[in-house]
Coordinates of C-alpha atoms (C1' of nucleotides) in Angstrom, one line a residue:
Chain A
M29 CA -22.6 -47.2 -66.4
T30 CA -22.0 -47.7 -70.3
Y31 CA -21.0 -44.9 -71.9
Q32 CA -23.3 -43.9 -74.6
C33 CA -21.9 -41.7 -77.4
S34 CA -22.0 -41.0 -81.0
K35 CA -19.9 -42.4 -83.8
E36 CA -17.3 -40.0 -83.9
E37 CA -16.8 -40.0 -80.4
R38 CA -16.3 -43.8 -80.3
A39 CA -13.9 -43.5 -83.1
F40 CA -11.8 -41.0 -81.1
L41 CA -11.9 -43.1 -77.9
D42 CA -10.6 -46.0 -79.7
K43 CA -7.9 -44.9 -80.9
Y44 CA -7.4 -42.5 -77.4
D45 CA -3.6 -42.4 -76.6
A46 CA -3.6 -43.9 -73.0
S47 CA 0.3 -42.5 -73.2
K48 CA -0.2 -39.1 -73.7
Y49 CA 0.0 -37.4 -70.3
E50 CA 2.8 -38.9 -68.2
R51 CA 1.3 -40.8 -65.5
P52 CA 2.0 -41.3 -61.8
S53 CA 1.6 -44.6 -59.7
V54 CA -1.3 -44.6 -57.3
T55 CA -1.3 -46.6 -54.0
T56 CA -3.7 -47.1 -51.1
D57 CA -2.2 -46.9 -47.9
I58 CA -4.6 -47.8 -44.4
V59 CA -4.1 -46.8 -41.0
V60 CA -6.0 -49.3 -39.2
F61 CA -6.8 -48.3 -35.8
T62 CA -7.3 -50.7 -32.6
L63 CA -7.7 -50.8 -29.0
D64 CA -5.1 -53.2 -27.5
D65 CA -5.4 -55.5 -24.6
N66 CA -5.1 -52.7 -22.1
D67 CA -7.8 -50.4 -24.5
R68 CA -4.7 -48.0 -25.6
L69 CA -5.0 -46.5 -28.9
S70 CA -2.7 -48.5 -31.2
I71 CA -2.5 -48.6 -35.0
L72 CA -1.1 -51.5 -37.3
L73 CA 2.6 -51.2 -38.9
I74 CA 4.5 -53.1 -41.1
K75 CA 8.0 -53.5 -41.5
R76 CA 9.2 -53.1 -45.6
G77 CA 10.9 -56.0 -47.1
Q78 CA 12.0 -54.1 -50.2
F79 CA 13.2 -51.0 -51.0
P80 CA 12.6 -48.1 -50.7
Y81 CA 12.5 -47.6 -46.9
K82 CA 13.7 -51.7 -47.0
D83 CA 13.3 -52.9 -42.9
R84 CA 11.7 -49.7 -41.8
W85 CA 8.4 -49.8 -40.2
A86 CA 5.1 -48.3 -42.7
L87 CA 1.6 -48.1 -42.9
P88 CA 0.1 -51.7 -44.8
G89 CA -1.0 -50.5 -48.0
G90 CA -0.5 -51.3 -51.8
F91 CA -0.4 -50.3 -55.5
L92 CA -3.9 -49.9 -57.4
H93 CA -4.8 -52.2 -59.8
T94 CA -5.3 -49.9 -62.4
G95 CA -8.2 -50.9 -64.5
K96 CA -9.8 -54.0 -62.4
E97 CA -10.5 -52.0 -58.9
S98 CA -12.0 -49.1 -57.6
L99 CA -9.9 -47.3 -54.9
D100 CA -12.1 -48.5 -51.9
D101 CA -11.6 -52.1 -53.6
C102 CA -8.1 -51.5 -53.5
A103 CA -7.5 -50.2 -49.8
R104 CA -10.3 -53.4 -49.0
R105 CA -7.9 -55.6 -50.7
E106 CA -4.9 -54.4 -49.1
L107 CA -6.8 -54.5 -46.0
K108 CA -7.7 -58.4 -46.1
E109 CA -4.0 -59.3 -47.4
E110 CA -2.3 -57.1 -44.4
T111 CA -5.2 -58.4 -41.5
G112 CA -7.4 -60.8 -42.7
I113 CA -10.4 -58.8 -42.0
E114 CA -13.3 -59.0 -44.5
N115 CA -15.6 -56.7 -43.7
A116 CA -14.2 -53.6 -41.7
F117 CA -15.3 -50.2 -41.4
F118 CA -13.3 -48.0 -43.2
S119 CA -13.3 -44.7 -44.7
Q120 CA -11.1 -42.5 -47.1
L121 CA -8.9 -40.0 -45.2
Y122 CA -6.9 -37.7 -47.7
T123 CA -5.1 -38.3 -50.5
F124 CA -1.5 -37.4 -50.2
G125 CA 0.7 -36.4 -53.7
A126 CA 3.5 -34.3 -52.9
P127 CA 6.0 -35.1 -55.9
D128 CA 9.2 -36.5 -53.6
R129 CA 6.9 -38.1 -51.2
D130 CA 8.5 -41.4 -53.0
P131 CA 12.2 -41.7 -54.4
R132 CA 11.3 -43.8 -57.1
T133 CA 8.8 -41.5 -59.0
T134 CA 5.7 -39.6 -58.1
V135 CA 3.3 -42.1 -56.3
I136 CA 0.0 -40.5 -55.3
S137 CA -1.1 -42.2 -52.1
V138 CA -5.0 -42.3 -51.3
A139 CA -5.0 -42.7 -47.4
Y140 CA -7.9 -44.7 -45.9
M141 CA -8.2 -45.1 -41.9
A142 CA -10.2 -48.4 -40.6
L143 CA -11.2 -49.6 -37.5
I144 CA -11.1 -52.8 -36.2
P145 CA -11.4 -55.0 -32.7
K146 CA -8.1 -56.1 -32.0
H147 CA -9.1 -59.8 -31.7
R148 CA -10.4 -59.9 -35.5
I149 CA -6.8 -58.6 -36.4
K150 CA -4.7 -61.5 -37.8
V151 CA -1.4 -59.9 -38.2
K152 CA 0.5 -61.7 -40.9
A153 CA 3.5 -60.4 -43.1
G154 CA 2.7 -60.5 -46.4
D155 CA 4.5 -59.9 -50.1
D156 CA 6.4 -56.5 -49.9
A157 CA 6.2 -57.0 -45.4
K158 CA 8.8 -58.8 -43.5
E159 CA 7.0 -58.2 -39.9
A160 CA 3.7 -57.0 -38.7
G161 CA 2.9 -55.4 -35.5
I162 CA -0.4 -53.6 -33.3
F163 CA 2.0 -50.5 -31.8
Q164 CA 0.4 -48.1 -28.9
I165 CA 0.6 -44.3 -29.9
K166 CA 2.3 -42.5 -27.6
Y167 CA 3.8 -38.7 -27.3
D168 CA 7.1 -37.4 -26.3
V169 CA 8.6 -34.3 -26.7
D170 CA 9.8 -35.3 -30.1
G171 CA 6.2 -36.5 -31.3
M172 CA 4.8 -39.5 -32.1
Q173 CA 6.2 -42.9 -30.7
F174 CA 4.7 -46.6 -31.3
S175 CA 5.5 -49.3 -28.9
N176 CA 4.7 -53.0 -28.3
S177 CA 5.7 -55.2 -25.6
Q178 CA 9.1 -55.2 -28.1
M179 CA 10.2 -51.9 -29.1
T180 CA 9.5 -48.4 -29.7
I181 CA 9.5 -46.7 -33.0
R182 CA 9.7 -43.0 -33.2
E183 CA 7.6 -41.2 -36.1
S184 CA 10.9 -40.2 -37.6
D185 CA 11.9 -43.5 -38.3
L186 CA 8.5 -44.6 -40.3
A187 CA 8.9 -44.5 -44.0
F188 CA 7.7 -41.9 -46.6
D189 CA 5.6 -39.3 -45.0
H190 CA 3.3 -42.0 -43.0
A191 CA 4.2 -39.8 -40.0
S192 CA 2.1 -36.9 -41.3
V193 CA -0.3 -39.5 -42.8
I194 CA -1.1 -41.3 -39.0
R195 CA -1.1 -37.4 -37.3
M196 CA -4.1 -36.6 -40.0
A197 CA -5.9 -39.9 -39.3
I198 CA -5.9 -39.3 -35.4
T199 CA -7.0 -35.9 -36.0
R200 CA -10.0 -37.1 -38.2
L201 CA -11.1 -39.7 -36.0
R202 CA -10.7 -37.7 -32.5
N203 CA -12.9 -35.2 -34.6
R204 CA -15.2 -38.1 -35.9
I205 CA -16.1 -39.3 -32.6
D206 CA -18.4 -37.2 -31.4
Y207 CA -20.6 -37.1 -34.2
E208 CA -20.4 -40.4 -36.1
D209 CA -20.7 -44.0 -35.1
D210 CA -17.2 -44.8 -35.0
A211 CA -17.1 -46.3 -31.7
F212 CA -19.1 -49.0 -32.3
S213 CA -17.2 -50.7 -34.6
L214 CA -14.0 -50.9 -32.3
L215 CA -16.6 -53.0 -29.9
R216 CA -15.5 -56.8 -29.4
D217 CA -19.3 -57.4 -30.4
P218 CA -21.6 -55.4 -31.5
N219 CA -24.3 -57.6 -31.0
E220 CA -24.0 -57.8 -27.1
F221 CA -21.9 -55.1 -25.3
T222 CA -22.8 -52.6 -22.2
I223 CA -22.6 -49.1 -21.9
S224 CA -19.5 -48.9 -20.2
E225 CA -17.4 -51.0 -23.0
L226 CA -18.8 -48.1 -25.6
K227 CA -17.5 -45.2 -23.3
K228 CA -13.9 -46.8 -22.7
I229 CA -13.6 -46.7 -26.7
H230 CA -14.9 -43.0 -26.4
E231 CA -12.3 -42.4 -23.4
T232 CA -9.7 -43.7 -24.9
I233 CA -10.0 -42.0 -28.6
K234 CA -10.9 -38.7 -26.7
N235 CA -7.8 -39.3 -24.1
K236 CA -9.6 -38.3 -21.0
T237 CA -12.0 -39.8 -18.9
L238 CA -15.7 -39.5 -19.1
D239 CA -18.6 -39.8 -16.3
L240 CA -20.5 -42.7 -17.0
P241 CA -23.8 -41.2 -15.4
N242 CA -23.6 -38.4 -17.6
Y243 CA -22.4 -40.7 -20.5
R244 CA -25.6 -43.3 -19.9
K245 CA -27.9 -40.3 -20.4
S246 CA -26.4 -39.1 -23.8
F247 CA -26.1 -42.9 -24.9
L248 CA -30.3 -44.0 -24.3
R249 CA -31.2 -40.1 -25.5
D250 CA -28.6 -40.6 -29.0
Y251 CA -29.0 -44.4 -29.5
V252 CA -31.4 -45.9 -27.5
K253 CA -34.7 -43.5 -28.2
S254 CA -33.5 -43.2 -31.8
G255 CA -33.7 -46.9 -32.5
K256 CA -30.0 -47.3 -33.6
V257 CA -29.4 -49.8 -30.5
V258 CA -31.9 -51.9 -28.6
E259 CA -31.6 -53.2 -25.3
L260 CA -31.2 -56.8 -24.6
D261 CA -32.8 -58.9 -22.3
K262 CA -29.7 -60.1 -20.6
N263 CA -27.2 -59.1 -18.5
I264 CA -23.4 -59.3 -18.1
V265 CA -21.8 -61.5 -15.5
S266 CA -19.5 -59.0 -13.6
K267 CA -17.9 -58.2 -10.2
G268 CA -20.2 -55.6 -9.2
K269 CA -24.3 -54.7 -10.5
P270 CA -24.8 -56.7 -13.6
A271 CA -25.0 -54.6 -16.9
K272 CA -27.3 -54.7 -19.4
L273 CA -26.5 -55.4 -22.9
Y274 CA -27.2 -53.6 -25.9
K275 CA -27.2 -54.6 -29.7
L276 CA -26.6 -52.4 -32.6
L277 CA -29.0 -52.3 -35.2
G278 CA -28.5 -51.6 -39.0
G279 CA -25.1 -50.7 -40.6
D280 CA -23.5 -53.4 -38.3
A281 CA -20.5 -50.8 -38.3
S282 CA -18.2 -53.9 -38.5
Chain B
M10 CA 13.5 -33.5 -48.7
T11 CA 16.6 -35.7 -50.1
Y12 CA 16.2 -39.4 -49.9
Q13 CA 19.5 -40.9 -48.0
C14 CA 20.1 -44.1 -48.9
S15 CA 22.7 -46.7 -49.3
K16 CA 24.9 -47.2 -52.7
E17 CA 22.7 -50.6 -53.1
E18 CA 19.7 -48.9 -52.4
R19 CA 20.5 -46.5 -54.9
A20 CA 21.2 -48.9 -57.3
F21 CA 18.0 -50.2 -57.0
L22 CA 16.4 -47.1 -57.7
D23 CA 18.4 -45.9 -60.4
K24 CA 17.2 -49.1 -62.2
Y25 CA 13.7 -49.1 -61.1
D26 CA 11.1 -49.6 -64.2
A27 CA 8.9 -46.9 -63.8
S28 CA 6.1 -48.8 -66.0
K29 CA 6.5 -52.0 -63.8
Y30 CA 2.7 -51.4 -62.5
E31 CA -0.2 -50.2 -64.8
R32 CA -0.9 -46.6 -63.7
P33 CA -3.8 -44.1 -64.0
S34 CA -4.0 -40.9 -64.9
V35 CA -4.7 -38.6 -62.3
T36 CA -6.7 -35.3 -62.3
T37 CA -8.0 -32.7 -60.1
D38 CA -11.3 -31.5 -60.3
I39 CA -12.6 -28.3 -58.6
V40 CA -15.7 -27.1 -56.7
V41 CA -15.4 -23.6 -57.1
F42 CA -18.6 -22.2 -54.5
T43 CA -19.3 -18.3 -54.9
L44 CA -22.6 -16.4 -53.9
D45 CA -24.1 -14.7 -57.0
D46 CA -25.4 -10.9 -57.2
N47 CA -28.5 -12.0 -55.6
D48 CA -26.7 -13.9 -52.6
R49 CA -27.4 -17.6 -53.8
L50 CA -25.3 -20.3 -54.1
S51 CA -23.8 -21.0 -57.3
I52 CA -20.8 -22.8 -58.6
L53 CA -18.6 -22.8 -61.9
L54 CA -19.2 -25.0 -64.8
I55 CA -17.3 -25.2 -68.0
K56 CA -18.5 -26.6 -71.5
R57 CA -16.2 -29.3 -72.5
G58 CA -14.6 -28.9 -76.0
Q59 CA -13.2 -31.9 -76.2
F60 CA -14.5 -35.4 -76.2
P61 CA -15.1 -37.5 -73.9
Y62 CA -18.6 -35.4 -72.7
K63 CA -17.7 -33.1 -75.4
D64 CA -20.2 -29.8 -75.3
R65 CA -21.4 -31.1 -72.1
W66 CA -20.7 -29.3 -68.6
A67 CA -18.5 -30.3 -66.0
L68 CA -16.6 -29.0 -63.0
P69 CA -13.0 -27.3 -63.9
G70 CA -9.8 -29.0 -63.4
G71 CA -7.0 -30.9 -65.6
F72 CA -4.3 -33.5 -65.6
L73 CA -1.5 -33.7 -63.1
H74 CA 1.7 -32.6 -64.1
T75 CA 3.6 -35.6 -63.3
G76 CA 6.5 -35.0 -61.5
K77 CA 6.4 -31.3 -61.5
E78 CA 3.9 -30.1 -59.1
S79 CA 1.8 -31.8 -56.1
L80 CA -1.9 -32.4 -56.4
D81 CA -2.5 -29.0 -54.4
D82 CA 0.0 -27.0 -57.2
C83 CA -2.3 -28.8 -59.6
A84 CA -5.6 -27.5 -57.9
R85 CA -4.4 -24.2 -57.7
R86 CA -3.2 -24.1 -61.6
E87 CA -6.3 -25.5 -62.8
L88 CA -8.0 -23.0 -60.7
K89 CA -5.9 -19.9 -61.8
E90 CA -6.2 -21.0 -65.4
E91 CA -9.9 -21.3 -65.3
T92 CA -11.2 -18.3 -63.0
G93 CA -7.6 -16.1 -62.7
I94 CA -7.4 -16.1 -59.2
E95 CA -4.2 -16.7 -57.8
N96 CA -5.2 -16.8 -53.8
A97 CA -7.9 -18.4 -52.9
F98 CA -9.1 -20.6 -50.1
F99 CA -9.2 -24.1 -51.2
S100 CA -9.0 -27.3 -49.6
Q101 CA -9.5 -31.2 -50.6
L102 CA -12.6 -32.8 -50.9
Y103 CA -12.3 -36.6 -52.0
T104 CA -10.7 -38.9 -54.3
F105 CA -12.8 -40.4 -56.7
G106 CA -11.7 -43.9 -58.0
A107 CA -14.6 -45.7 -60.0
P108 CA -12.6 -47.7 -63.2
D109 CA -15.3 -47.3 -65.0
R110 CA -16.1 -42.9 -64.2
D111 CA -13.8 -41.9 -67.2
P112 CA -14.6 -44.0 -71.0
R113 CA -11.0 -43.5 -72.2
T114 CA -8.9 -45.1 -69.1
T115 CA -9.0 -45.1 -65.4
V116 CA -8.5 -41.8 -64.6
I117 CA -8.7 -40.8 -60.4
S118 CA -9.8 -37.8 -59.7
V119 CA -8.7 -35.6 -56.8
A120 CA -11.5 -33.1 -56.1
Y121 CA -10.9 -30.2 -54.3
M122 CA -13.4 -27.2 -53.2
A123 CA -12.8 -23.3 -53.4
L124 CA -14.5 -20.4 -52.0
I125 CA -14.5 -17.2 -53.9
P126 CA -15.9 -14.1 -53.8
K127 CA -17.9 -13.3 -57.3
H128 CA -16.2 -10.1 -58.0
R129 CA -13.0 -11.7 -57.9
I130 CA -13.5 -14.8 -60.5
K131 CA -12.8 -13.8 -64.0
V132 CA -14.5 -16.4 -66.1
K133 CA -12.4 -17.4 -68.9
A134 CA -12.6 -20.7 -71.2
G135 CA -9.6 -21.9 -71.7
D136 CA -8.1 -24.8 -73.8
D137 CA -10.1 -27.7 -73.2
A138 CA -13.4 -25.4 -72.2
K139 CA -15.4 -23.8 -75.0
E140 CA -17.6 -21.8 -72.2
A141 CA -17.4 -21.0 -68.8
G142 CA -20.4 -19.2 -66.4
I143 CA -21.3 -19.0 -62.7
F144 CA -24.8 -20.6 -61.9
Q145 CA -27.3 -21.1 -59.4
I146 CA -27.8 -24.3 -57.3
K147 CA -31.4 -25.3 -57.3
Y148 CA -33.2 -28.3 -56.1
D149 CA -35.9 -30.0 -57.6
V150 CA -37.8 -33.5 -57.5
D151 CA -34.9 -35.0 -59.9
G152 CA -32.6 -33.5 -58.0
M153 CA -30.1 -30.7 -58.6
Q154 CA -30.2 -28.0 -61.3
F155 CA -27.9 -25.2 -62.3
S156 CA -29.1 -22.1 -63.8
N157 CA -28.2 -18.6 -64.9
S158 CA -30.1 -16.3 -66.7
Q159 CA -29.7 -18.2 -69.5
M160 CA -30.3 -21.5 -69.3
T161 CA -30.9 -24.4 -66.6
I162 CA -28.5 -27.5 -66.7
R163 CA -29.8 -31.1 -65.0
E164 CA -27.7 -32.8 -62.7
S165 CA -28.2 -36.1 -65.0
D166 CA -26.4 -33.7 -68.0
L167 CA -23.2 -32.9 -66.6
A168 CA -20.1 -35.1 -67.1
F169 CA -18.3 -37.8 -65.3
D170 CA -19.5 -38.1 -62.0
H171 CA -19.5 -34.8 -61.7
A172 CA -22.8 -34.9 -59.7
S173 CA -21.6 -36.4 -57.2
V174 CA -19.1 -34.4 -56.8
I175 CA -20.6 -31.5 -56.4
R176 CA -22.9 -33.4 -54.2
M177 CA -20.5 -34.1 -51.8
A178 CA -19.0 -30.5 -52.0
I179 CA -22.4 -29.1 -50.5
T180 CA -22.6 -31.6 -48.0
R181 CA -19.1 -30.7 -46.8
L182 CA -19.6 -27.3 -47.1
R183 CA -22.8 -27.3 -44.7
N184 CA -21.0 -29.2 -42.2
R185 CA -17.6 -27.2 -42.2
I186 CA -19.6 -23.9 -42.3
D187 CA -20.5 -24.3 -38.4
Y188 CA -17.2 -25.1 -36.7
E189 CA -14.2 -23.5 -39.7
D190 CA -14.0 -20.2 -40.8
D191 CA -15.1 -20.4 -44.6
A192 CA -17.4 -17.7 -45.0
F193 CA -15.1 -15.7 -44.3
S194 CA -13.4 -16.5 -47.8
L195 CA -16.9 -15.6 -49.4
L196 CA -16.6 -11.7 -48.3
R197 CA -16.7 -8.9 -50.6
D198 CA -13.5 -8.1 -48.6
P199 CA -12.4 -9.5 -45.5
N200 CA -10.8 -6.3 -44.3
E201 CA -13.9 -4.7 -44.1
F202 CA -17.2 -6.2 -43.3
T203 CA -20.3 -5.9 -41.7
I204 CA -21.6 -8.8 -39.3
S205 CA -24.9 -8.6 -41.5
E206 CA -22.6 -9.4 -44.8
L207 CA -21.1 -12.9 -42.8
K208 CA -24.5 -13.7 -41.2
K209 CA -25.5 -13.8 -45.0
I210 CA -23.7 -15.8 -46.2
H211 CA -24.1 -18.2 -43.3
E212 CA -27.6 -18.1 -44.4
T213 CA -27.3 -18.8 -47.9
I214 CA -25.3 -21.8 -47.4
K215 CA -27.3 -23.4 -44.5
N216 CA -29.9 -22.4 -46.8
K217 CA -32.2 -20.8 -43.4
T218 CA -32.5 -17.5 -42.0
L219 CA -30.5 -16.6 -38.9
D220 CA -31.6 -14.3 -36.0
L221 CA -29.5 -10.9 -35.6
P222 CA -29.0 -10.2 -32.7
N223 CA -28.4 -13.9 -31.6
Y224 CA -26.1 -14.1 -34.7
R225 CA -24.2 -11.1 -33.4
K226 CA -23.6 -12.7 -29.8
S227 CA -22.2 -15.5 -31.0
F228 CA -20.1 -13.5 -34.0
L229 CA -18.8 -10.8 -31.1
R230 CA -18.0 -14.5 -28.6
D231 CA -16.5 -16.3 -31.3
Y232 CA -14.4 -14.1 -33.4
V233 CA -13.8 -10.8 -31.7
K234 CA -13.0 -11.6 -28.1
S235 CA -10.8 -14.4 -29.5
G236 CA -9.2 -11.9 -31.7
K237 CA -9.4 -13.3 -34.8
V238 CA -11.5 -10.6 -35.9
V239 CA -11.4 -6.4 -34.7
E240 CA -13.9 -4.0 -34.5
L241 CA -12.8 -0.9 -37.0
D242 CA -13.1 2.6 -36.4
K243 CA -15.3 3.0 -38.9
N244 CA -19.3 2.8 -40.0
I245 CA -20.4 1.9 -43.3
V246 CA -22.9 4.2 -44.6
S247 CA -25.9 2.8 -45.4
K248 CA -30.4 3.1 -45.2
G249 CA -30.6 2.3 -41.6
K250 CA -27.9 3.0 -38.9
P251 CA -24.7 2.4 -40.0
A252 CA -22.9 -0.7 -39.2
K253 CA -19.3 -1.1 -37.3
L254 CA -16.9 -2.4 -39.4
Y255 CA -15.0 -5.3 -38.7
K256 CA -11.3 -6.7 -40.1
L257 CA -10.2 -10.7 -40.4
L258 CA -6.9 -11.0 -39.0
G259 CA -4.0 -13.4 -39.7
G260 CA -5.0 -16.2 -41.6
D261 CA -6.6 -13.6 -44.5
A262 CA -8.9 -16.8 -45.4
S263 CA -8.6 -15.2 -49.2
Chain C
dA21 C1' -41.1 16.2 -38.4
dT22 C1' -42.5 11.6 -39.7
dT23 C1' -41.4 7.3 -41.2
dA24 C1' -38.5 3.3 -42.5
dA25 C1' -34.6 0.7 -42.6
dA26 C1' -31.2 -1.4 -40.6
dA27 C1' -28.0 -2.2 -36.2
dT28 C1' -27.7 -3.0 -31.7
dA29 C1' -29.1 -3.8 -26.7
dG30 C1' -31.3 -6.8 -23.8
dT31 C1' -35.1 -10.9 -22.2
dA32 C1' -36.8 -15.0 -21.5
dC33 C1' -37.5 -19.6 -21.9
dA34 C1' -35.1 -24.2 -23.6
dT35 C1' -31.9 -27.5 -24.6
dT36 C1' -27.5 -29.9 -23.5
dA37 C1' -23.1 -30.4 -20.9
dT38 C1' -20.7 -30.6 -16.5
dA39 C1' -20.2 -32.0 -11.9
dC40 C1' -21.7 -34.7 -8.7
dC41 C1' -24.8 -37.6 -5.0
dA42 C1' -27.4 -41.3 -3.7
dT43 C1' -29.0 -46.2 -4.5
dT44 C1' -29.4 -50.8 -6.2
dT45 C1' -27.8 -55.6 -6.9
dA46 C1' -24.3 -58.4 -7.4
dT47 C1' -19.1 -60.6 -5.7
dG48 C1' -16.3 -62.1 -2.1
dT49 C1' -14.2 -62.1 2.5
dC50 C1' -14.2 -62.8 7.5
Chain D
dG26 C1' -24.6 -64.0 7.0
dA27 C1' -22.7 -59.6 8.3
dC28 C1' -19.9 -56.4 5.6
dA29 C1' -16.9 -54.1 2.5
dT30 C1' -16.0 -53.9 -2.2
dA31 C1' -17.2 -52.9 -7.3
dA32 C1' -20.0 -51.2 -10.7
dA33 C1' -24.5 -49.9 -12.7
dT34 C1' -28.5 -47.3 -12.5
dG35 C1' -31.0 -43.2 -10.9
dG36 C1' -31.3 -38.7 -9.6
dT37 C1' -30.2 -33.6 -8.7
dA38 C1' -28.3 -28.9 -9.4
dT39 C1' -25.7 -25.6 -11.8
dA40 C1' -23.4 -23.5 -16.0
dA41 C1' -23.6 -23.1 -20.9
dT42 C1' -25.4 -22.7 -25.0
dG43 C1' -28.8 -22.3 -28.5
dT44 C1' -33.6 -19.9 -29.7
dA45 C1' -37.2 -16.7 -29.9
dC46 C1' -39.0 -12.3 -29.7
dT47 C1' -39.1 -7.4 -27.4
dA48 C1' -37.4 -2.6 -27.2
dT49 C1' -34.0 1.0 -28.3
dT50 C1' -30.9 3.8 -31.3
dT51 C1' -29.1 5.9 -35.1
dT52 C1' -29.4 7.0 -39.9
dA53 C1' -31.5 8.1 -44.7
dA54 C1' -35.5 9.4 -47.7
dT55 C1' -39.6 11.5 -47.8

DNA sequence: ATTAAAATAGTACATTATACCATTTATGTC
DNA sequence: GACATAAATGGTATAATGTACTATTTTAAT
């Protein structure tokens, strides 16, 4: 939009002193959820290569290129830099603004969450990250843990307030999964999937097993009858009875 | 939290150049919902006294006092300055960050919504506002309208992207009202209210009439049986059969 | 005393969620 | 090829919830 205004106002704007108020830095940080090879809920963490919190694990993210991009664009750009993904499903989560959350200066963090199938993530260490990895989310008496085949990171080892961010993202994801179409974004291929595959995603996120016949009924009612998903004229080859394949229409969710 | 770190890192932080990245301004803007004297959903708008958008109606809000307060504190402070309210229920809504949403410079707006009973709002024009008022939210073919006894403001007349902010707030409010306890915050007095009063709030927000016997059943099941609300040993004096009074326990919601 | 207003009590039905059983269609093994 | 196994699909039965509606009670106003 171009801003229409009077000459008087234009004059005011032209001499507006941008440094009138002290400004905070603004970053976006992204909770990238995925399912690992054993269908366990996992997130992407990077090991910081710079102060502060150097060598500590943190969420991917980075500073807003002020004036050149929107917050969404910033999150999209960071996501691409860290994972190589271009068209991922993501949504804004919450904005964290405690004045002491970064030891350098006030840094406002606009947190996003993204849902990406694991095979699409090309983990790569970037500018500020010396390492990056996908870690399964576990819980014990001390809270969350993040582990892969090589190591385990406790939530208290994370940089900044990123443990809080992740906790909120998990809560939000669990709440959204029942009424939003988020699950589709984690499919290996939304153009060719079985009911069981989608059910598995729901089970992982809700952390409980679901009854397949019942899941099937609500899937057919909620998605197929409404036209969001179509049945393909193909079956999958498998051990038991071959399952019908379905295709997500429209939004693509990817 | 005090940040524990090595001498090396402390040295880095001490010479950290705060102006390394160009920084945006950050504001909080607040959608203050209330019910007017006829129980219609209304919001607080202020008339801007300064450029940009001078003399246009806008949401109350203002710049973050960087380093001195959190985002929540900033919203709380602005809310107090504009309405006199100190302990209101409010929650973060969404963060708006399009680079051209403010003609001066990039201004990130962290939007909040608050629910406040009308009799507690002391509308007062503040620094940046020459006028303030509570306006009923209406709809017509052109979108939202905001009107009181003296005037009607069309959504296209609002400053900045505040029409979008309000639209998102209404959507969020309507979604939250079914599973959060927001309605209690709009009660005249959460320590003494009738079932009908609470029902009226739900009706206004959902914009449809509810069946009282059914509402009563779910109220007793959801709040009284669970202990969130207790029945008082008092009745209200009224025209027809006097209604039992109830009291909200715990969170106070105010 | 009568009427009207409002709260409260209860009934009937539809929808949805949950648990569970039975059948079908494939694979792999002897 | 018969048979066990795996997995999807097709059902039924019950519980929980939501919705519509009727009836009764208790008060104020006339």
